[in-house]
PDB file of C-alpha atoms in Angstrom:
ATOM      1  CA  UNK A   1     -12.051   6.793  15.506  1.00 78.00           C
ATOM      2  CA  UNK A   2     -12.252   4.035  12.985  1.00 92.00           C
ATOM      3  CA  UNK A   3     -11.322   0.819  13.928  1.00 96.00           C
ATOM      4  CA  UNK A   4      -9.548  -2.135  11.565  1.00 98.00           C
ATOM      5  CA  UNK A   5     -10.126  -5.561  12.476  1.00 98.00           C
ATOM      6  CA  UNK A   6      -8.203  -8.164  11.160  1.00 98.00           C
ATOM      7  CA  UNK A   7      -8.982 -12.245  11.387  1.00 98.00           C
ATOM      8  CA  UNK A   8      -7.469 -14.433  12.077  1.00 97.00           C
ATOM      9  CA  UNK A   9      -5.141 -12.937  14.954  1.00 98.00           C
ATOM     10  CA  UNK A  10      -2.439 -16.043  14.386  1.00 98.00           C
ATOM     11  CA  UNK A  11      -2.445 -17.950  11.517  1.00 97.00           C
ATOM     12  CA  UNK A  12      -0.675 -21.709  11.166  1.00 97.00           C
ATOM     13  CA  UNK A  13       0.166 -22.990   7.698  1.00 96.00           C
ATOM     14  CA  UNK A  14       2.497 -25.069   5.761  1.00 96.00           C
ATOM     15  CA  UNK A  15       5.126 -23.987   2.906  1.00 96.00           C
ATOM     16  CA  UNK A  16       3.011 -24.579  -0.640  1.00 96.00           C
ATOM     17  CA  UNK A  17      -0.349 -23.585   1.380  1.00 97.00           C
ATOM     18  CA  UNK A  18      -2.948 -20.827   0.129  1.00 97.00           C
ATOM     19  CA  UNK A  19      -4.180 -18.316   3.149  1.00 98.00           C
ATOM     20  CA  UNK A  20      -6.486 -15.642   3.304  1.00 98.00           C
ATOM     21  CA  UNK A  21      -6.111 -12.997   5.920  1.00 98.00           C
ATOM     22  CA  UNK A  22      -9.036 -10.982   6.146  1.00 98.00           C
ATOM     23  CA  UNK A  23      -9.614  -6.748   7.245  1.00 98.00           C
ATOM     24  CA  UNK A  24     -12.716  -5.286   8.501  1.00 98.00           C
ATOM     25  CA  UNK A  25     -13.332  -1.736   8.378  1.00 98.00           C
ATOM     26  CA  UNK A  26     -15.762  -0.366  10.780  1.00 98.00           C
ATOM     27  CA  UNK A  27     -17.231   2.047   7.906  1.00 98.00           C
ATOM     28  CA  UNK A  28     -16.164   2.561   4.722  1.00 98.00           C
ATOM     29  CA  UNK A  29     -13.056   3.239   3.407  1.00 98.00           C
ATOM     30  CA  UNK A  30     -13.568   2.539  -0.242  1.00 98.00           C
ATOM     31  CA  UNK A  31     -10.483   1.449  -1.546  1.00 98.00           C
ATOM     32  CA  UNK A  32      -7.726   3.046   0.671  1.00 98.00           C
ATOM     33  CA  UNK A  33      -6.028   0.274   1.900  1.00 98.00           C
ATOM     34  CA  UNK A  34      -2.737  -0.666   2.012  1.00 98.00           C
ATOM     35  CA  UNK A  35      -1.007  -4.593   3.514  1.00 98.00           C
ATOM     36  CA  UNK A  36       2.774  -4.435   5.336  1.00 98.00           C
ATOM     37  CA  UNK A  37       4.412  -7.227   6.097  1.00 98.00           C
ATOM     38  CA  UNK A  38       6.824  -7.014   9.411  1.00 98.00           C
ATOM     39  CA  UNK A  39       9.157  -9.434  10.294  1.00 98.00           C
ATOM     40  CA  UNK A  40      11.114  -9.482  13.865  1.00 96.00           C
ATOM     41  CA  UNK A  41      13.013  -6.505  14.193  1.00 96.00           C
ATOM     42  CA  UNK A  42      12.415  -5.212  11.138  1.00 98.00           C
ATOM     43  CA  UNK A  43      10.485  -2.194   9.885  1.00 98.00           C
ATOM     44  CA  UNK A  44       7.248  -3.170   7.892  1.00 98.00           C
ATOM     45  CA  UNK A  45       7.403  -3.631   4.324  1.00 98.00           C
ATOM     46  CA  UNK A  46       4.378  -2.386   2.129  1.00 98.00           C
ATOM     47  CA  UNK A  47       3.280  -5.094  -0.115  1.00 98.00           C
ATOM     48  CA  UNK A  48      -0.025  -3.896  -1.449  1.00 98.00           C
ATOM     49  CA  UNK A  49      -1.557  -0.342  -1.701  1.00 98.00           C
ATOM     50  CA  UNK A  50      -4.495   1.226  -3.332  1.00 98.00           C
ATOM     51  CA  UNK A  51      -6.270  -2.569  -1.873  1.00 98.00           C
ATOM     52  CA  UNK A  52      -5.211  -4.419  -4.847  1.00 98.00           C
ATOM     53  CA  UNK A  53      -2.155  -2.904  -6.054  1.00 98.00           C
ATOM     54  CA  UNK A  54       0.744  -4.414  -5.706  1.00 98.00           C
ATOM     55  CA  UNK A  55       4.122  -2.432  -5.136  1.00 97.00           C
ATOM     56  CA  UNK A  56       6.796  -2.827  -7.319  1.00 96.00           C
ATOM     57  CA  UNK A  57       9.137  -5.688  -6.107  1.00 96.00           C
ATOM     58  CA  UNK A  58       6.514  -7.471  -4.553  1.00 98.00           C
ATOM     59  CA  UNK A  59       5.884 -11.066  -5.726  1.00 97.00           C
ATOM     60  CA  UNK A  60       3.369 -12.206  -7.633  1.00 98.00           C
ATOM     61  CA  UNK A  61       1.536 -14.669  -5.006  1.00 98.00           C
ATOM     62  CA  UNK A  62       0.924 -11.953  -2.935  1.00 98.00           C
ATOM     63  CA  UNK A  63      -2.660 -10.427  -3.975  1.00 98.00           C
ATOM     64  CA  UNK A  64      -5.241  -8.155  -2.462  1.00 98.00           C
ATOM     65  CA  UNK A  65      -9.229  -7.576  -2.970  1.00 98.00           C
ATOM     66  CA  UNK A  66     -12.346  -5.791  -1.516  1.00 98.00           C
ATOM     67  CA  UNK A  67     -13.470  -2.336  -0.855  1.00 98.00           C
ATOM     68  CA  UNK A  68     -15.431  -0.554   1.785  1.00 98.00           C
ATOM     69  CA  UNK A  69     -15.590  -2.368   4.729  1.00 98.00           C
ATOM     70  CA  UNK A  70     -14.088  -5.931   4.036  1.00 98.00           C
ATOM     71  CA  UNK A  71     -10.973  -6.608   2.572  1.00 98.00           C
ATOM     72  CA  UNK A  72      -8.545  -9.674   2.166  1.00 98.00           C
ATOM     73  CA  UNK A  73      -5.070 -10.585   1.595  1.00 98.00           C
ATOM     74  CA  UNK A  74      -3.942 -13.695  -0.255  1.00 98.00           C
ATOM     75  CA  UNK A  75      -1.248 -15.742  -0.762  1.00 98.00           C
ATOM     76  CA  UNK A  76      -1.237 -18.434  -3.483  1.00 96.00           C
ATOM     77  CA  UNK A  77       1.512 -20.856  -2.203  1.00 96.00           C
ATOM     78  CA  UNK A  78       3.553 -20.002   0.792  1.00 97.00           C
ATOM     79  CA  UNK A  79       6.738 -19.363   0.991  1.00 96.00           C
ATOM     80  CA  UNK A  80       9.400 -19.974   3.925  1.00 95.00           C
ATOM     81  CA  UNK A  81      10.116 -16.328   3.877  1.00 96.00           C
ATOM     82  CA  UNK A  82       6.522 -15.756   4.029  1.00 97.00           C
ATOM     83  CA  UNK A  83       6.246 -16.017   7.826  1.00 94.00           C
ATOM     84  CA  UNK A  84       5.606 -12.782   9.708  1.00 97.00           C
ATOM     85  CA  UNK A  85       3.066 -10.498  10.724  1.00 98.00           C
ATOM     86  CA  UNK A  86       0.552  -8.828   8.520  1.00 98.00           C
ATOM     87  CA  UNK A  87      -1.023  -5.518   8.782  1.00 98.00           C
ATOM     88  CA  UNK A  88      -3.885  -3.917   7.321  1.00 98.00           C
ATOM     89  CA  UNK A  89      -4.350  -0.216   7.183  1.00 98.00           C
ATOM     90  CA  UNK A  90      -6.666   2.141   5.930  1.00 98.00           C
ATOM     91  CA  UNK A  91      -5.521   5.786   4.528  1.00 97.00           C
ATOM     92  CA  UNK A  92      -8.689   7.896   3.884  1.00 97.00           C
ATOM     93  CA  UNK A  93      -9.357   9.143   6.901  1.00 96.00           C
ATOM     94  CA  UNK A  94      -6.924  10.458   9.529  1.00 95.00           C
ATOM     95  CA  UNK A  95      -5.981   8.957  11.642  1.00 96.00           C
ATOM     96  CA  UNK A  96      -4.690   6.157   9.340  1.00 97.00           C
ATOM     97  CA  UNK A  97      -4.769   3.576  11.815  1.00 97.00           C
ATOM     98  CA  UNK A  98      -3.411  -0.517  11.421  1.00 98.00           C
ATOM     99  CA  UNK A  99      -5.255  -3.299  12.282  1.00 98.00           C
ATOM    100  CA  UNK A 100      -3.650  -4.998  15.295  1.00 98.00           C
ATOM    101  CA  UNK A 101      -1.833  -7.500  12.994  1.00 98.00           C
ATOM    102  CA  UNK A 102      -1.896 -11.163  11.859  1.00 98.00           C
ATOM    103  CA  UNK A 103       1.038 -13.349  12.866  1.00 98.00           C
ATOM    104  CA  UNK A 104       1.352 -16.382  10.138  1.00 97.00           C
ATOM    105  CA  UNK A 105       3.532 -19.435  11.370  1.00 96.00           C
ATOM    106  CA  UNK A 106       5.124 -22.728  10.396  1.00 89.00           C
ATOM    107  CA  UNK A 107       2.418 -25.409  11.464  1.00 89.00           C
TER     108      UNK A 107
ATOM    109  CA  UNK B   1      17.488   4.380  -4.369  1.00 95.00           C
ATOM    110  CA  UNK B   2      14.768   5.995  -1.310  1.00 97.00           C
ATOM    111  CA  UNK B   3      16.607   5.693   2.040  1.00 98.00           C
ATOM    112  CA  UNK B   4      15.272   6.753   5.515  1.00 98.00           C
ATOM    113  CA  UNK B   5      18.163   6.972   7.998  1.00 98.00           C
ATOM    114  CA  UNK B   6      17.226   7.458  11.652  1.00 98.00           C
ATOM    115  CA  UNK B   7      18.767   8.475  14.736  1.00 98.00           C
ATOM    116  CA  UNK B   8      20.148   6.102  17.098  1.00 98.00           C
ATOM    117  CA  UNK B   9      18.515   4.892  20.506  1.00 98.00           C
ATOM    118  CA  UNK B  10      17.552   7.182  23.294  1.00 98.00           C
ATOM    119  CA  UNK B  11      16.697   6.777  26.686  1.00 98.00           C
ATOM    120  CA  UNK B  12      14.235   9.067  28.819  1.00 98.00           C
ATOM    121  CA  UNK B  13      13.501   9.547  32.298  1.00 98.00           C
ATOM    122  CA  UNK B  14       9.369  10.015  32.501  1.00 98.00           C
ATOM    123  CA  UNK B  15       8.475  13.941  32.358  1.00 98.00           C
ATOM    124  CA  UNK B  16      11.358  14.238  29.407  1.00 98.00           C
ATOM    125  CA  UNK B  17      11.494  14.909  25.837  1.00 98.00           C
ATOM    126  CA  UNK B  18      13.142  13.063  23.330  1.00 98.00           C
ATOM    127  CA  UNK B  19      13.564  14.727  19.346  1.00 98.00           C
ATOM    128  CA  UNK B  20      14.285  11.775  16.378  1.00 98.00           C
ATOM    129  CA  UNK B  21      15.603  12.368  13.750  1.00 98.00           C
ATOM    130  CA  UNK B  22      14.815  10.539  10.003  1.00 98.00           C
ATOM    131  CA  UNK B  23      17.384  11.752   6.882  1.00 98.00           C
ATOM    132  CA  UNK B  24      16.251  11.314   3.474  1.00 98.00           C
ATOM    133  CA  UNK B  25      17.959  10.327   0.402  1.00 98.00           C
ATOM    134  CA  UNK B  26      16.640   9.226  -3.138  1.00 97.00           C
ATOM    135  CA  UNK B  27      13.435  10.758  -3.761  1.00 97.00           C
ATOM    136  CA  UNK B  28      12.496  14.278  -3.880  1.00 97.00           C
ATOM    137  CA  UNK B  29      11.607  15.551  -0.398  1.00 97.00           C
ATOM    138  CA  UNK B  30       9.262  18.114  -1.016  1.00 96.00           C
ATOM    139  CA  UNK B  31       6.919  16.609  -3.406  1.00 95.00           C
ATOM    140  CA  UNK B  32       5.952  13.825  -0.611  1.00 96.00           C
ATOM    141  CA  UNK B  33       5.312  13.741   3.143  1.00 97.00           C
ATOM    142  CA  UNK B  34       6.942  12.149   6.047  1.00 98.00           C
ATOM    143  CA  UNK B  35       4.718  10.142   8.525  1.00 98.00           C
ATOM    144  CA  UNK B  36       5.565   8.793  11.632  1.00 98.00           C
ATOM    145  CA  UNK B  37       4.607   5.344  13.267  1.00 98.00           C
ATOM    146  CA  UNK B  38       5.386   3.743  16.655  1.00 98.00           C
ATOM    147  CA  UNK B  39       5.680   0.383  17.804  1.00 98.00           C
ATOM    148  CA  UNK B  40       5.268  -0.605  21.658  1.00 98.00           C
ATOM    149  CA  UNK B  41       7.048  -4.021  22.585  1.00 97.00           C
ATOM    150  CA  UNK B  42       5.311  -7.047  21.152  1.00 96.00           C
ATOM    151  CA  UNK B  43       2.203  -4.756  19.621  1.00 98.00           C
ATOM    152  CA  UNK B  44       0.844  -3.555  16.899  1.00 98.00           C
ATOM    153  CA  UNK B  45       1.391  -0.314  14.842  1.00 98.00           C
ATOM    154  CA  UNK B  46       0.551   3.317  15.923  1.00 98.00           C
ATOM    155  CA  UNK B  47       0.412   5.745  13.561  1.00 98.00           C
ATOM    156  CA  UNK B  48       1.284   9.387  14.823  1.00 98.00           C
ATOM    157  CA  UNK B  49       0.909  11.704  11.987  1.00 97.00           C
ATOM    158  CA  UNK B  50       2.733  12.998   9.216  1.00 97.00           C
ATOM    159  CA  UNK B  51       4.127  16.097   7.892  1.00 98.00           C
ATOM    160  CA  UNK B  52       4.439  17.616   4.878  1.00 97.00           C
ATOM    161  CA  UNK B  53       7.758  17.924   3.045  1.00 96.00           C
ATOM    162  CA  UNK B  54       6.291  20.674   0.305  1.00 95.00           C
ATOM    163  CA  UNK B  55       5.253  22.785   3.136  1.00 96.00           C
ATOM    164  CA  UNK B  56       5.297  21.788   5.918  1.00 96.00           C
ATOM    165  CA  UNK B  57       1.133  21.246   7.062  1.00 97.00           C
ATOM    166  CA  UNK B  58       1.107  18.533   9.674  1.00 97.00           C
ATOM    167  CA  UNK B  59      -1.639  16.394  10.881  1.00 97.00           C
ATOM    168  CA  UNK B  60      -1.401  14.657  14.465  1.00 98.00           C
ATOM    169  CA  UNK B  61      -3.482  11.319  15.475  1.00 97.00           C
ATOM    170  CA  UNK B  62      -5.149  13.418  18.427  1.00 96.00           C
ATOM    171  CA  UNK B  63      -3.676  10.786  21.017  1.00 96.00           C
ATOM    172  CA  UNK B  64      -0.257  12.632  20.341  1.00 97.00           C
ATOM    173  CA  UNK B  65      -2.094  16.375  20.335  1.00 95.00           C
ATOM    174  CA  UNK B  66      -0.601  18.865  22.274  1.00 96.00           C
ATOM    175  CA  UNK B  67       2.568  16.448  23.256  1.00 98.00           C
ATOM    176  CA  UNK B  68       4.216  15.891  19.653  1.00 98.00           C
ATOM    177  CA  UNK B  69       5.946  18.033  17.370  1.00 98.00           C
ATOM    178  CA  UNK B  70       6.485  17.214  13.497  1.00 98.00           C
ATOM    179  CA  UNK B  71       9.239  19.352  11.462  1.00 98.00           C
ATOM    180  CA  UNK B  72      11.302  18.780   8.267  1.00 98.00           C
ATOM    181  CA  UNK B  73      14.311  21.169   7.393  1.00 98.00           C
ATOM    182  CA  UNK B  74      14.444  21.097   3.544  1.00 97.00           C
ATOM    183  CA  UNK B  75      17.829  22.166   2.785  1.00 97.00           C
ATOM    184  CA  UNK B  76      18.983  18.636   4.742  1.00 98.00           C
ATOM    185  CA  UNK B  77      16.314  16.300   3.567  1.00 98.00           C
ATOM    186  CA  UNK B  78      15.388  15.848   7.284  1.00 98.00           C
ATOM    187  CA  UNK B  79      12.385  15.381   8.797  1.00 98.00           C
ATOM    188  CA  UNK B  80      12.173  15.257  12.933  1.00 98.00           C
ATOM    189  CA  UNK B  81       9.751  13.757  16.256  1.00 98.00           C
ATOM    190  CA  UNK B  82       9.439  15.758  18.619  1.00 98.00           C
ATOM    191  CA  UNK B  83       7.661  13.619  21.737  1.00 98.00           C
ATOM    192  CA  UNK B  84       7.115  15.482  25.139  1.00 98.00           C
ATOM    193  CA  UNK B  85       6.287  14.370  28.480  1.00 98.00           C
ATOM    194  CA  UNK B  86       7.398  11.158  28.144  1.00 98.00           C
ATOM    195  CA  UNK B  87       5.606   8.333  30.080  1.00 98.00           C
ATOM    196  CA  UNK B  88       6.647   4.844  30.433  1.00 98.00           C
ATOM    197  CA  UNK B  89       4.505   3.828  27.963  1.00 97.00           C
ATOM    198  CA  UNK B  90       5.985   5.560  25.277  1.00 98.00           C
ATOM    199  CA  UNK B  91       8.404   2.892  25.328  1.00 98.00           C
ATOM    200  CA  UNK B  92       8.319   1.944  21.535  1.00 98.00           C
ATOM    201  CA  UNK B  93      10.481   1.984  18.089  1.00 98.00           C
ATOM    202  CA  UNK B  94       9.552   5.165  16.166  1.00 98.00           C
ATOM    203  CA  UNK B  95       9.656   4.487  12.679  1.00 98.00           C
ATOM    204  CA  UNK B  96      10.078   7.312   9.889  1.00 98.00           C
ATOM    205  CA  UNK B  97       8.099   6.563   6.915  1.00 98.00           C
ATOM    206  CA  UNK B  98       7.804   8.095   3.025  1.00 98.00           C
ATOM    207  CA  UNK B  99       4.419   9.009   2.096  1.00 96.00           C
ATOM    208  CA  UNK B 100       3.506   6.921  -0.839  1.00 93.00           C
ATOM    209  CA  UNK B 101       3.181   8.379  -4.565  1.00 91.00           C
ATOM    210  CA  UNK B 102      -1.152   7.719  -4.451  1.00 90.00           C
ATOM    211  CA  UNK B 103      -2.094   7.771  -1.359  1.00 91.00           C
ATOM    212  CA  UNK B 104      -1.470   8.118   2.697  1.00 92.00           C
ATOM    213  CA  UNK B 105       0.203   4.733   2.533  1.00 96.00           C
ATOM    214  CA  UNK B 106       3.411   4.493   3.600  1.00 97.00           C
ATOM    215  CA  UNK B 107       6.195   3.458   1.131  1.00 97.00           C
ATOM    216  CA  UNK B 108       9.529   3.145   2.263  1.00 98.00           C
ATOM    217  CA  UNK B 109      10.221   3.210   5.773  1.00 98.00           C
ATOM    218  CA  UNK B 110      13.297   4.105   7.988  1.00 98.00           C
ATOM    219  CA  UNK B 111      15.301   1.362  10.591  1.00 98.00           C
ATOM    220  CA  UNK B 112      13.584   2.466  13.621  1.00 98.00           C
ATOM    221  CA  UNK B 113      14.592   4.321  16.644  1.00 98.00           C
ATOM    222  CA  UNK B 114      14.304   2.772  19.927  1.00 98.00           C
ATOM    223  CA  UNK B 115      13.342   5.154  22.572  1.00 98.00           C
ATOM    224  CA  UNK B 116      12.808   3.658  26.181  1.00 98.00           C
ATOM    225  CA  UNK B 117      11.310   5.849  28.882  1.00 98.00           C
ATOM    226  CA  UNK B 118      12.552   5.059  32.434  1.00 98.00           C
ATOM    227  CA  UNK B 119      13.217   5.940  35.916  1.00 96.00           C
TER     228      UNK B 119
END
């Protein structure tokens, strides 16, 4: 099976901050990639699809880029409600499988 | 608006089989697909498979082959899990999730469904 790699696995930033959280693919998936956020005891939320698409709703700091192997989500200035766990996933192959998650907290 | 509405928590002894349920409102059921994820304590995401709501066609991550069952009843908007011979370590929250419009993505997603196998 594929495997998705995200970096970093925790992430520590401050309100007002801009992150990158990065997604490796281990071959190509061209652009079929989609970014959830999750927060405690919720069910994810689907914030990007498509790699760079973002779904309707979704604010506007919240942006996505790449294609085949390496992809990356940013945020332009965080936001308290911000912190949670990210998830990359690809979606042209089955299984459609999620990187193991990045967790982004309060420094 | 989409809503996935899921059954409530179950608990398994190891050996058993447990069915979930997911109801669908808002969208139209069989133009899209229903996938299912799971979600072991403190980890990641697992996707399962999906099936289809025009038809039916399923596809299982082959971790799940041979023990999981994917259905949908169109007349209810209802898609259902079927997970046999439970182990412990199917422990997890089973989400429900629609399909996106584009892609294999998954859109809208239901509350979750708790299932804890134990002895």
């Amino acid at each position: 099976d594929m495997q998705m790699t995200q970096s970093p696995t925790t992430l520590s930033a401050s309100v007002g901050d801009r992150v990158t959280i990065t997604c490796r693919a281990s071959e190509s998936v061209g652009t079929w990639l989609a970014w959830y956020q999750q927060k405690p005891g919720k069910a994810p939320n689907l914030l990007i699809y498509r790699a760079s698409t973002l779904e309707n709703g979704v604010p506007s700091r919240f942006s996505g880029s790449g294609s085949g192997t390496e992809f990356t989500l940013t945020i332009s200035s965080l936001q308290p409600d911000d912190f949670a766990i990210y998830y990359c996933q690809q979606y042209n192959t089955y299984p459609c499988i999620f990187g193991q998650g990045t967790k982004l907290e309060i420094k | 608006q989409v809503e996935l509405v899921q059954s409530g928590a179950e608990v398994r002894v190891p050996g058993a089989s447990v069915k979930v349920s997911c109801k669908t409102s808002g969208f139209t059921f069989t133009s899209s697909g229903i996938t299912w994820v799971r979600q072991a304590p403190g980890q990641g995401l697992d996707w399962m498979g999906w099936i289809s709501g025009f038809n039916g066609n399923t596809n299982y991550a082959q971790k799940f082959q041979g023990r999981v069952t994917m259905t949908r009843d169109t007349s209810t908007t209802t898609a259902y899990m079927e997970l046999r011979s439970l182990r412990p370590d199917d422990t997890a929250v089973y989400f429900c999730a629609r399909r996106g419009d584009y892609g294999d993505y998954q859109a809208d997603w239901g509350q979750g469904t708790l299932v804890t196998v134990s002895s």
